[in-house]
Short mmCIF file of C-alpha atoms and ligand atoms in Angstrom, two decimals:
data_model
loop_
_atom_site.label_atom_id
_atom_site.label_comp_id
_atom_site.label_asym_id
_atom_site.label_seq_id
_atom_site.Cartn_x
_atom_site.Cartn_y
_atom_site.Cartn_z
CA MET A 835 -0.29 0.23 -0.05
CA SER A 836 1.40 3.99 0.06
CA ASN A 837 0.70 6.17 1.86
CA VAL A 838 -2.12 9.24 1.93
CA ALA A 839 1.18 11.43 -0.63
CA GLY A 840 0.70 8.23 -2.68
CA PHE A 841 4.02 7.11 -1.52
CA PRO A 842 4.75 3.47 -1.86
CA HIS A 843 6.39 1.70 1.43
CA GLY A 844 9.54 0.47 1.09
CA SER A 845 10.13 -3.31 -0.44
CA GLU A 846 7.34 -5.90 -0.71
CA GLY A 847 6.59 -7.06 3.23
CA ASP A 848 7.77 -4.07 4.53
CA ASP A 849 4.39 -2.09 4.85
CA PRO A 850 2.49 -2.59 8.31
CA SER A 851 -1.47 -2.21 6.30
CA ASP A 852 -0.12 -5.62 4.39
CA VAL A 853 -0.55 -8.13 7.53
CA LEU A 854 -1.87 -10.05 5.79
CA ALA A 855 0.95 -9.95 3.02
CA ILE A 856 -0.78 -10.17 0.31
CA ASP A 857 1.89 -8.85 -1.93
CA SER A 858 3.52 -11.94 -1.69
CA LEU A 859 0.35 -13.25 -3.43
CA LEU A 860 1.36 -11.39 -6.58
CA SER A 861 3.58 -12.02 -9.51
CA PRO A 862 6.48 -9.18 -10.11
CA GLU A 863 4.27 -9.01 -12.83
CA GLU A 864 1.03 -7.63 -11.35
CA LEU A 865 3.48 -5.70 -8.73
CA ALA A 866 5.18 -4.20 -11.98
CA VAL A 867 1.36 -3.25 -12.93
CA ARG A 868 0.54 -1.89 -10.51
CA GLU A 869 3.56 0.22 -9.77
CA ARG A 870 2.84 2.19 -12.90
CA VAL A 871 -0.85 2.34 -12.58
CA ARG A 872 -0.48 3.95 -9.52
CA ASP A 873 2.36 6.47 -10.23
CA PHE A 874 0.33 7.79 -12.75
CA THR A 875 -2.39 7.97 -10.14
CA ASN A 876 0.46 10.03 -8.06
CA GLN A 877 1.06 11.94 -11.48
CA ARG A 878 -2.14 12.38 -13.63
CA ILE A 879 -5.15 12.16 -10.97
CA ARG A 880 -3.99 13.14 -7.23
CA PRO A 881 -2.96 16.85 -7.60
CA ASP A 882 -5.79 17.39 -9.68
CA ILE A 883 -9.15 15.44 -9.07
CA ALA A 884 -9.68 17.80 -6.66
CA GLY A 885 -10.93 20.82 -8.66
CA TRP A 886 -12.49 18.62 -11.42
CA TYR A 887 -14.49 16.64 -8.78
CA GLU A 888 -15.94 20.64 -7.96
CA ASP A 889 -16.30 21.06 -11.52
CA ALA A 890 -17.60 18.26 -12.50
CA VAL A 891 -15.44 17.28 -15.07
CA PHE A 892 -13.80 14.12 -16.95
CA PRO A 893 -10.55 15.90 -19.03
CA LEU A 894 -11.17 14.15 -22.34
CA ASP A 895 -7.47 14.46 -22.02
CA LEU A 896 -6.81 11.41 -20.19
CA ALA A 897 -7.99 8.78 -22.76
CA PRO A 898 -5.15 8.65 -24.55
CA GLU A 899 -2.91 8.93 -21.72
CA LEU A 900 -4.93 5.79 -20.91
CA GLY A 901 -5.16 3.67 -23.92
CA GLU A 902 -0.04 4.58 -23.80
CA LEU A 903 -1.28 3.41 -20.15
CA GLY A 904 -2.59 -0.37 -21.53
CA VAL A 905 -5.23 0.00 -19.28
CA LEU A 906 -8.46 -0.13 -22.14
CA GLY A 907 -9.72 -3.41 -23.37
CA MET A 908 -6.79 -4.25 -21.08
CA HIS A 909 -8.13 -7.65 -20.12
CA LEU A 910 -8.61 -8.35 -24.20
CA GLU A 911 -6.58 -10.16 -27.05
CA GLY A 912 -5.51 -8.86 -30.53
CA TYR A 913 -6.98 -5.84 -32.70
CA GLY A 914 -4.17 -3.23 -30.46
CA CYS A 915 -5.50 -4.46 -27.24
CA PRO A 916 -3.42 -4.94 -24.35
CA GLY A 917 -4.14 -8.85 -23.43
CA ARG A 918 -3.39 -8.30 -20.14
CA SER A 919 -4.63 -10.91 -17.54
CA ALA A 920 -7.32 -10.94 -15.47
CA VAL A 921 -5.37 -10.29 -11.83
CA GLU A 922 -3.08 -7.49 -13.79
CA TYR A 923 -6.46 -5.86 -15.01
CA GLY A 924 -8.32 -5.42 -11.56
CA LEU A 925 -4.64 -3.95 -9.91
CA ALA A 926 -5.32 -1.34 -12.57
CA ALA A 927 -8.68 -0.95 -11.76
CA MET A 928 -7.54 -1.26 -7.76
CA GLU A 929 -5.20 1.94 -8.13
CA LEU A 930 -6.94 4.23 -10.66
CA GLU A 931 -10.42 3.93 -8.45
CA ALA A 932 -7.45 4.78 -5.62
CA GLY A 933 -7.25 8.06 -7.49
CA ASP A 934 -11.26 8.44 -8.14
CA SER A 935 -14.47 6.21 -9.06
CA GLY A 936 -14.85 8.36 -12.03
CA VAL A 937 -11.73 7.74 -13.88
CA ARG A 938 -11.98 4.11 -12.93
CA THR A 939 -15.58 4.46 -14.90
CA PHE A 940 -13.49 6.21 -17.55
CA VAL A 941 -11.60 2.86 -18.25
CA SER A 942 -14.78 0.64 -17.07
CA VAL A 943 -17.46 1.94 -19.75
CA GLN A 944 -15.06 2.20 -22.24
CA GLY A 945 -12.97 -1.42 -22.26
CA SER A 946 -14.62 -3.47 -20.19
CA LEU A 947 -18.18 -2.70 -21.38
CA ALA A 948 -18.03 -1.10 -24.95
CA MET A 949 -15.04 -3.00 -26.61
CA THR A 950 -16.00 -5.73 -25.02
CA ALA A 951 -19.09 -5.59 -26.51
CA ILE A 952 -17.42 -5.11 -30.48
CA HIS A 953 -15.32 -8.00 -29.35
CA LYS A 954 -17.06 -10.43 -27.87
CA TRP A 955 -20.30 -9.61 -30.29
CA GLY A 956 -19.15 -7.51 -33.84
CA SER A 957 -18.60 -8.90 -36.83
CA GLU A 958 -14.80 -8.96 -37.98
CA GLU A 959 -14.90 -5.36 -39.48
CA GLN A 960 -16.68 -4.21 -37.01
CA LYS A 961 -13.65 -5.26 -34.56
CA GLN A 962 -10.93 -3.71 -37.66
CA GLU A 963 -13.06 -0.83 -37.26
CA TRP A 964 -13.47 0.09 -33.66
CA LEU A 965 -11.06 -1.96 -30.79
CA PRO A 966 -7.25 -0.66 -32.42
CA ARG A 967 -8.23 2.91 -31.60
CA MET A 968 -10.15 2.64 -28.88
CA ALA A 969 -7.40 0.56 -27.28
CA ALA A 970 -5.34 3.77 -27.40
CA GLY A 971 -8.17 5.73 -25.89
CA GLU A 972 -7.81 8.14 -29.97
CA LEU A 973 -12.35 6.53 -29.92
CA ILE A 974 -14.30 6.54 -27.16
CA GLY A 975 -17.23 4.15 -25.69
CA ALA A 976 -20.01 4.02 -25.08
CA PHE A 977 -23.21 1.56 -23.09
CA ALA A 978 -26.58 2.32 -23.77
CA LEU A 979 -28.68 0.10 -21.75
CA THR A 980 -30.07 1.45 -18.96
CA GLU A 981 -33.86 3.82 -19.62
CA PRO A 982 -35.77 6.33 -17.79
CA THR A 983 -38.31 3.73 -16.81
CA ALA A 984 -36.18 0.26 -16.81
CA GLY A 985 -33.20 0.34 -15.00
CA SER A 986 -32.99 -3.01 -13.23
CA ASP A 987 -34.92 -4.48 -14.91
CA PRO A 988 -34.09 -4.00 -18.30
CA ALA A 989 -35.88 -7.04 -19.84
CA SER A 990 -38.71 -4.50 -19.89
CA MET A 991 -36.71 -1.56 -22.16
CA THR A 992 -39.06 0.13 -24.43
CA THR A 993 -36.53 1.31 -27.47
CA PHE A 994 -36.97 -0.27 -30.48
CA ALA A 995 -35.13 -1.15 -33.54
CA ARG A 996 -37.81 -2.52 -36.71
CA PRO A 997 -36.70 -3.10 -39.55
CA ASP A 998 -35.73 -0.63 -42.71
CA GLY A 999 -36.58 -2.14 -45.66
CA THR A 1000 -36.62 -6.44 -46.42
CA GLY A 1001 -33.88 -8.05 -47.79
CA SER A 1002 -30.06 -8.79 -47.67
CA ASN A 1003 -29.72 -4.95 -47.78
CA ALA A 1004 -32.01 -3.99 -44.69
CA GLY A 1005 -31.45 -2.00 -42.32
CA TRP A 1006 -33.04 -0.70 -39.02
CA ILE A 1007 -35.39 2.10 -37.32
CA LEU A 1008 -34.15 2.82 -33.62
CA ASP A 1009 -36.18 4.82 -31.40
CA GLY A 1010 -35.68 5.66 -28.27
CA ALA A 1011 -34.19 6.85 -24.47
CA LYS A 1012 -31.59 5.72 -22.80
CA ARG A 1013 -30.40 7.55 -19.16
CA TRP A 1014 -27.16 7.51 -17.37
CA ILE A 1015 -24.74 6.42 -20.24
CA GLY A 1016 -21.51 7.14 -19.21
CA LEU A 1017 -19.39 9.05 -21.48
CA ALA A 1018 -22.11 9.56 -24.45
CA SER A 1019 -22.15 13.01 -25.16
CA VAL A 1020 -18.38 13.07 -26.15
CA ALA A 1021 -18.48 9.07 -27.35
CA ASP A 1022 -17.28 8.21 -30.66
CA VAL A 1023 -19.89 5.11 -30.73
CA LEU A 1024 -22.17 3.88 -28.54
CA VAL A 1025 -23.46 0.65 -28.69
CA VAL A 1026 -26.59 0.52 -28.07
CA TRP A 1027 -29.38 -2.53 -27.23
CA ALA A 1028 -32.45 -2.73 -28.44
CA MET A 1029 -36.18 -4.98 -28.05
CA THR A 1030 -36.70 -5.91 -31.60
CA ASP A 1031 -38.82 -8.18 -32.91
CA ASP A 1032 -36.39 -11.21 -32.89
CA GLY A 1033 -36.01 -9.93 -28.61
CA VAL A 1034 -32.34 -7.73 -27.71
CA ARG A 1035 -30.21 -6.81 -29.94
CA GLY A 1036 -27.15 -4.81 -30.25
CA PHE A 1037 -25.99 -1.97 -32.44
CA LEU A 1038 -23.38 0.58 -33.08
CA VAL A 1039 -24.67 3.75 -33.68
CA PRO A 1040 -21.82 6.66 -34.18
CA ALA A 1041 -21.07 9.88 -33.10
CA GLY A 1042 -23.33 12.20 -35.17
CA THR A 1043 -26.09 9.81 -36.82
CA ALA A 1044 -29.48 11.80 -37.27
CA GLY A 1045 -31.67 11.74 -34.56
CA VAL A 1046 -29.20 10.90 -31.56
CA THR A 1047 -29.07 13.77 -28.75
CA ALA A 1048 -26.76 12.90 -25.50
CA THR A 1049 -27.43 15.19 -22.94
CA PRO A 1050 -24.83 15.38 -20.06
CA ILE A 1051 -27.11 14.73 -16.64
CA GLY A 1052 -26.69 18.05 -13.99
CA GLN A 1053 -26.11 18.46 -10.70
CA LYS A 1054 -25.18 15.55 -9.39
CA LEU A 1055 -24.06 15.31 -5.84
CA SER A 1056 -21.85 11.74 -6.99
CA MET A 1057 -18.95 10.66 -8.95
CA ARG A 1058 -18.83 14.28 -11.08
CA ALA A 1059 -15.47 13.63 -12.53
CA SER A 1060 -16.83 12.01 -14.57
CA ILE A 1061 -19.86 11.46 -17.58
CA GLN A 1062 -23.56 10.58 -17.99
CA CYS A 1063 -26.80 11.25 -20.29
CA ASP A 1064 -29.07 11.33 -21.27
CA ILE A 1065 -29.88 10.07 -24.54
CA THR A 1066 -32.60 10.20 -26.84
CA PHE A 1067 -33.49 8.28 -30.59
CA ASP A 1068 -35.94 9.90 -33.12
CA ALA A 1069 -36.38 7.85 -35.96
CA VAL A 1070 -32.56 6.76 -36.21
CA ARG A 1071 -31.81 5.15 -39.64
CA LEU A 1072 -29.24 2.50 -39.19
CA GLY A 1073 -28.08 0.71 -42.06
CA PRO A 1074 -27.13 -2.92 -41.63
CA GLU A 1075 -23.54 -3.41 -40.93
CA ALA A 1076 -24.98 -1.67 -37.13
CA LEU A 1077 -25.96 -4.65 -35.80
CA LEU A 1078 -23.52 -6.86 -34.12
CA PRO A 1079 -24.51 -10.29 -34.87
CA ALA A 1080 -23.12 -12.78 -32.63
CA ALA A 1081 -25.33 -10.78 -29.71
CA ARG A 1082 -28.74 -12.56 -29.58
CA GLY A 1083 -31.55 -11.26 -26.20
CA LEU A 1084 -30.24 -9.88 -22.17
CA ARG A 1085 -27.81 -12.41 -22.77
CA GLY A 1086 -24.76 -9.98 -25.40
CA PRO A 1087 -24.84 -7.07 -22.97
CA PHE A 1088 -24.69 -8.97 -19.62
CA SER A 1089 -21.54 -10.64 -20.57
CA CYS A 1090 -20.63 -7.36 -21.01
CA LEU A 1091 -22.02 -5.96 -17.63
CA ASN A 1092 -19.94 -9.31 -15.61
CA GLU A 1093 -16.71 -7.17 -16.89
CA ALA A 1094 -17.51 -4.58 -15.60
CA ARG A 1095 -18.04 -6.10 -11.82
CA TYR A 1096 -15.06 -8.24 -11.91
CA GLY A 1097 -12.90 -4.77 -12.22
CA ILE A 1098 -15.39 -3.35 -9.63
CA ALA A 1099 -15.36 -5.84 -7.40
CA TRP A 1100 -11.17 -4.62 -7.34
CA GLY A 1101 -11.74 -0.87 -7.46
CA ALA A 1102 -13.73 -0.70 -5.28
CA MET A 1103 -11.46 -1.79 -2.46
CA GLY A 1104 -8.67 0.83 -4.02
CA ALA A 1105 -11.49 3.71 -2.47
CA ALA A 1106 -12.07 1.80 0.75
CA ARG A 1107 -7.72 1.49 0.84
CA ASP A 1108 -7.21 5.38 -0.04
CA SER A 1109 -10.11 6.32 2.81
CA TYR A 1110 -8.24 4.30 4.91
CA GLU A 1111 -4.77 5.81 4.70
CA ALA A 1112 -5.69 9.00 4.49
CA ALA A 1113 -7.26 8.88 7.81
CA LEU A 1114 -4.23 7.03 9.62
CA ALA A 1115 -2.08 9.75 8.00
CA TYR A 1116 -4.57 11.39 10.00
CA ALA A 1117 -4.57 10.34 13.34
CA GLN A 1118 -1.21 9.96 13.46
CA GLU A 1119 -0.34 14.14 13.22
CA ARG A 1120 -3.80 15.26 14.03
CA LEU A 1121 -3.89 15.85 18.15
CA GLN A 1122 -6.75 16.52 20.56
CA PHE A 1123 -6.66 16.92 24.55
CA GLY A 1124 -2.95 16.23 24.39
CA LYS A 1125 -2.02 13.48 22.22
CA PRO A 1126 -2.23 12.20 18.03
CA LEU A 1127 -5.74 10.49 17.47
CA ALA A 1128 -4.32 7.37 16.64
CA GLY A 1129 -3.14 6.59 20.34
CA TYR A 1130 -6.59 6.36 21.09
CA GLN A 1131 -8.65 3.23 21.52
CA LEU A 1132 -12.06 4.23 19.77
CA THR A 1133 -9.60 5.31 17.11
CA GLN A 1134 -7.36 2.66 16.74
CA GLU A 1135 -10.55 -0.08 16.59
CA LYS A 1136 -12.39 2.18 13.51
CA LEU A 1137 -8.80 2.19 11.47
CA VAL A 1138 -8.43 -1.94 12.79
CA ASN A 1139 -12.21 -2.80 10.89
CA MET A 1140 -11.36 -0.05 8.11
CA LEU A 1141 -8.30 -2.97 7.70
CA LEU A 1142 -9.95 -5.29 8.51
CA GLU A 1143 -12.38 -5.11 5.72
CA ILE A 1144 -10.03 -4.04 2.76
CA GLN A 1145 -7.50 -7.08 3.19
CA LYS A 1146 -10.40 -9.48 2.87
CA GLY A 1147 -12.07 -7.90 -0.05
CA THR A 1148 -8.47 -7.50 -1.44
CA LEU A 1149 -8.47 -11.23 -0.84
CA LEU A 1150 -11.12 -12.13 -2.11
CA ALA A 1151 -10.65 -9.83 -5.51
CA LEU A 1152 -7.64 -11.25 -5.58
CA HIS A 1153 -9.44 -14.99 -5.19
CA LEU A 1154 -11.83 -14.33 -8.13
CA GLY A 1155 -8.92 -12.72 -11.06
CA ARG A 1156 -7.28 -16.70 -10.14
CA LEU A 1157 -10.46 -18.32 -10.92
CA LYS A 1158 -11.42 -15.71 -13.75
CA ASP A 1159 -7.62 -16.43 -14.84
CA ALA A 1160 -8.20 -19.82 -15.21
CA GLY A 1161 -11.72 -19.44 -16.42
CA THR A 1162 -13.96 -21.01 -13.83
CA LEU A 1163 -14.65 -17.48 -12.61
CA ARG A 1164 -19.31 -17.99 -12.48
CA PRO A 1165 -21.96 -15.04 -12.23
CA GLU A 1166 -23.02 -15.71 -8.42
CA GLN A 1167 -18.90 -15.39 -8.01
CA ILE A 1168 -18.92 -11.85 -10.07
CA SER A 1169 -22.31 -11.09 -7.95
CA LEU A 1170 -20.82 -11.55 -4.66
CA GLY A 1171 -17.43 -9.70 -4.70
CA LYS A 1172 -19.43 -6.76 -6.56
CA LEU A 1173 -22.09 -6.50 -3.30
CA ASN A 1174 -19.89 -7.14 -1.06
CA ASN A 1175 -16.37 -4.85 -1.91
CA VAL A 1176 -18.51 -1.67 -2.36
CA ARG A 1177 -20.88 -2.01 0.64
CA GLU A 1178 -17.57 -2.84 2.79
CA ALA A 1179 -15.92 0.28 1.00
CA LEU A 1180 -18.52 2.08 1.42
CA THR A 1181 -18.87 2.01 5.54
CA VAL A 1182 -14.86 2.48 5.75
CA ALA A 1183 -15.01 5.63 3.32
CA ARG A 1184 -17.62 6.93 5.95
CA GLU A 1185 -15.89 6.52 8.37
CA ALA A 1186 -12.52 7.15 7.93
CA ARG A 1187 -14.35 10.58 7.08
CA SER A 1188 -14.99 10.55 10.58
CA ILE A 1189 -11.76 10.02 11.96
CA LEU A 1190 -10.72 13.30 9.35
CA GLY A 1191 -13.36 15.25 12.01
CA GLY A 1192 -14.34 18.50 9.73
CA ASN A 1193 -11.75 18.82 8.30
CA GLY A 1194 -12.98 16.27 6.27
CA ILE A 1195 -16.17 17.72 5.21
CA THR A 1196 -13.32 18.83 2.21
CA LEU A 1197 -12.33 18.13 -1.09
CA ASP A 1198 -9.03 18.84 0.60
CA HIS A 1199 -9.54 15.32 1.69
CA SER A 1200 -10.72 11.97 -0.66
CA PRO A 1201 -12.53 9.99 2.19
CA LEU A 1202 -15.70 11.98 1.60
CA ARG A 1203 -15.09 12.28 -2.46
CA HIS A 1204 -14.81 8.59 -2.04
CA ALA A 1205 -17.83 7.15 -0.43
CA ALA A 1206 -19.86 10.28 -2.68
CA ASN A 1207 -18.37 7.91 -5.40
CA LEU A 1208 -19.53 4.65 -4.21
CA GLU A 1209 -23.65 5.15 -4.30
CA SER A 1210 -22.83 5.39 -7.22
CA VAL A 1211 -21.05 2.06 -7.73
CA ARG A 1212 -23.36 0.20 -5.30
CA THR A 1213 -26.39 1.43 -7.68
CA TYR A 1214 -24.65 0.50 -11.08
CA GLU A 1215 -23.24 -3.07 -12.81
CA GLY A 1216 -26.84 -4.25 -10.40
CA THR A 1217 -27.58 -2.45 -7.69
CA ASP A 1218 -26.80 -4.38 -3.81
CA GLU A 1219 -30.69 -5.81 -3.71
CA VAL A 1220 -29.87 -7.67 -7.71
CA HIS A 1221 -26.61 -8.61 -6.51
CA THR A 1222 -28.38 -10.39 -2.81
CA LEU A 1223 -31.70 -11.53 -4.68
CA ILE A 1224 -28.95 -13.17 -8.17
CA LEU A 1225 -27.10 -15.28 -4.36
CA GLY A 1226 -30.24 -15.68 -2.97
CA GLN A 1227 -31.59 -17.55 -6.06
CA HIS A 1228 -28.67 -19.25 -6.35
CA ILE A 1229 -28.53 -20.66 -2.34
CA THR A 1230 -32.06 -21.22 -2.14
CA GLY A 1231 -33.57 -21.97 -6.63
CA LEU A 1232 -36.19 -19.86 -5.72
CA PRO A 1233 -36.28 -16.63 -7.81
CA ALA A 1234 -37.43 -13.99 -5.86
CA PHE A 1235 -36.69 -10.71 -8.82
CA ARG A 1236 -40.69 -10.90 -9.05
C1 LIG B 1471 -23.69 7.00 -12.30
C2 LIG B 1471 -23.90 6.07 -13.42
C3 LIG B 1471 -23.33 5.31 -14.55
C4 LIG B 1471 -24.28 4.91 -14.96
N1 LIG B 1471 -23.55 4.53 -15.83
C5 LIG B 1471 -23.84 3.12 -16.97
C6 LIG B 1471 -23.50 3.39 -18.63
O1 LIG B 1471 -23.05 3.31 -18.73
N2 LIG B 1471 -24.85 2.15 -19.03
C7 LIG B 1471 -26.15 2.52 -19.23
O2 LIG B 1471 -27.24 1.32 -19.22
N3 LIG B 1471 -26.44 2.30 -17.00
C8 LIG B 1471 -25.78 3.15 -16.33
N4 LIG B 1471 -26.81 3.91 -15.28
C9 LIG B 1471 -27.53 2.83 -14.91
C10 LIG B 1471 -27.00 2.15 -13.79
O3 LIG B 1471 -27.03 0.78 -13.83
C11 LIG B 1471 -28.86 1.92 -13.36
O4 LIG B 1471 -29.17 3.01 -12.29
C12 LIG B 1471 -28.73 0.63 -12.50
O5 LIG B 1471 -29.50 -0.58 -13.52
C13 LIG B 1471 -30.47 0.27 -11.66
O6 LIG B 1471 -31.22 1.05 -12.08
P1 LIG B 1471 -32.29 2.21 -11.84
O7 LIG B 1471 -31.47 3.38 -11.60
O8 LIG B 1471 -33.55 3.31 -12.45
O9 LIG B 1471 -32.72 2.53 -10.32
P2 LIG B 1471 -34.38 0.92 -9.61
O10 LIG B 1471 -33.99 0.22 -10.88
O11 LIG B 1471 -35.40 2.07 -10.47
O12 LIG B 1471 -33.90 0.48 -8.69
C14 LIG B 1471 -33.86 1.70 -7.80
C15 LIG B 1471 -33.98 0.76 -6.54
O13 LIG B 1471 -34.78 -0.27 -6.17
C16 LIG B 1471 -34.40 -0.89 -5.77
N5 LIG B 1471 -35.11 -2.58 -6.56
C17 LIG B 1471 -35.04 -3.26 -8.20
N6 LIG B 1471 -35.96 -4.44 -8.35
C18 LIG B 1471 -35.66 -4.06 -6.77
C19 LIG B 1471 -36.17 -5.51 -6.56
N7 LIG B 1471 -37.46 -6.96 -7.81
N8 LIG B 1471 -36.48 -6.25 -5.28
C20 LIG B 1471 -35.83 -4.98 -3.98
N9 LIG B 1471 -35.59 -3.85 -4.74
C21 LIG B 1471 -35.68 -3.83 -6.63
C22 LIG B 1471 -32.76 -1.21 -6.40
O14 LIG B 1471 -31.91 -2.44 -5.98
C23 LIG B 1471 -33.06 0.64 -6.12
O15 LIG B 1471 -32.36 0.17 -5.26
C24 LIG B 1471 -25.39 4.45 -14.52
C25 LIG B 1471 -25.71 4.43 -13.01
C26 LIG B 1471 -24.81 5.37 -12.39
C27 LIG B 1471 -25.08 6.27 -11.33
#
């Protein structure tokens, strides 16, 4: 772990906060990836994040830099993608989210959602056209599933694509609306999931297509250093080449969501760790009643409780990563990791804020920013309740969604 200023504690094994020696479970290559992304976070995110958050901006010039760092479509093979392991991708997500959930969200939307949809379900032409430049951060993608009236229940979506003409040259006409779509107003391509006469299908809608309007959602109290939009589709005409040929039904978007949820299980622990480190450093320096806050039993209990959850959650994320790299990771395991780690990260961030006292409510310190962001993280990619229902069905055999 690094301290609050982001400087790594000495060599492996020197960090008193790594009680379980989790670092010893990582290979030299994995540690190197982590160091590289940690350096990036220290240099490019930490110095400016308070300003971006206050001004509610996501600096788009980060995109090519993240491409160069090799974290866009990090786990995908071919088409200019980095082809790294699931554990390496997880470690990168953790380091980026230690900076801010908004930056990790950018990487998730671009890589785990938009690029994964094209990589998994696209035609050879679609992959060649989009993936190399998306991996480089030259082009930005969005993933449009949620609608104003269809969130946790995407099967109730009303955005509809009907055939435009007949025969093999027939295209599509798209009507409807999406909400909360990350990056939509700046995206070069939208991956849009729509109902058809043949069930849910995916479409690639390039920026500038007539009839598409994307409007950023303002006045957010969470995830301020990132962009989410309302989108409307008004008789949008698409050619036959817009269809993602291999995606049929909700399996198409769900398989991408699983990739993103996996990254979140890691990322949330980054936000938690950064909050803990901020509180620990503050408690060691802040004197009240004649001694450092860290010297009081009540403060130590808070710090220890935070550390327990961070160490357990990080081990859990690593276990999921090893399973994913072995090709055996199951959806309910991802649900367990996402539900637990985001829930515990939120508790850690709030508790960390309490140690910072009044100073903790300013953007000079990270914990309350992390806590506000984690409210979004617990909501997107399946809410706490949705993952509880997935696990409830898994252990009882009884679906309780309806
Ligand atoms: C910052 C941010 C970024 C996002 N980015 C994207 C994106 O890029 N692309 C995209 O498609 N979407 C995105 N989303 C949307 C996100 O996936 C949805 O917000 C989420 O799926 C929840 O849907 P909803 O907000 O409509 O809430 P609802 O589904 O209306 O749920 C409201 C509450 O009811 C609960 N609930 C729902 N059903 C049940 C049930 N059966 N039993 C018990 N409780 C239930 C929920 O758990 C929740 O607590 C984003 C959201 C946010 C906040």
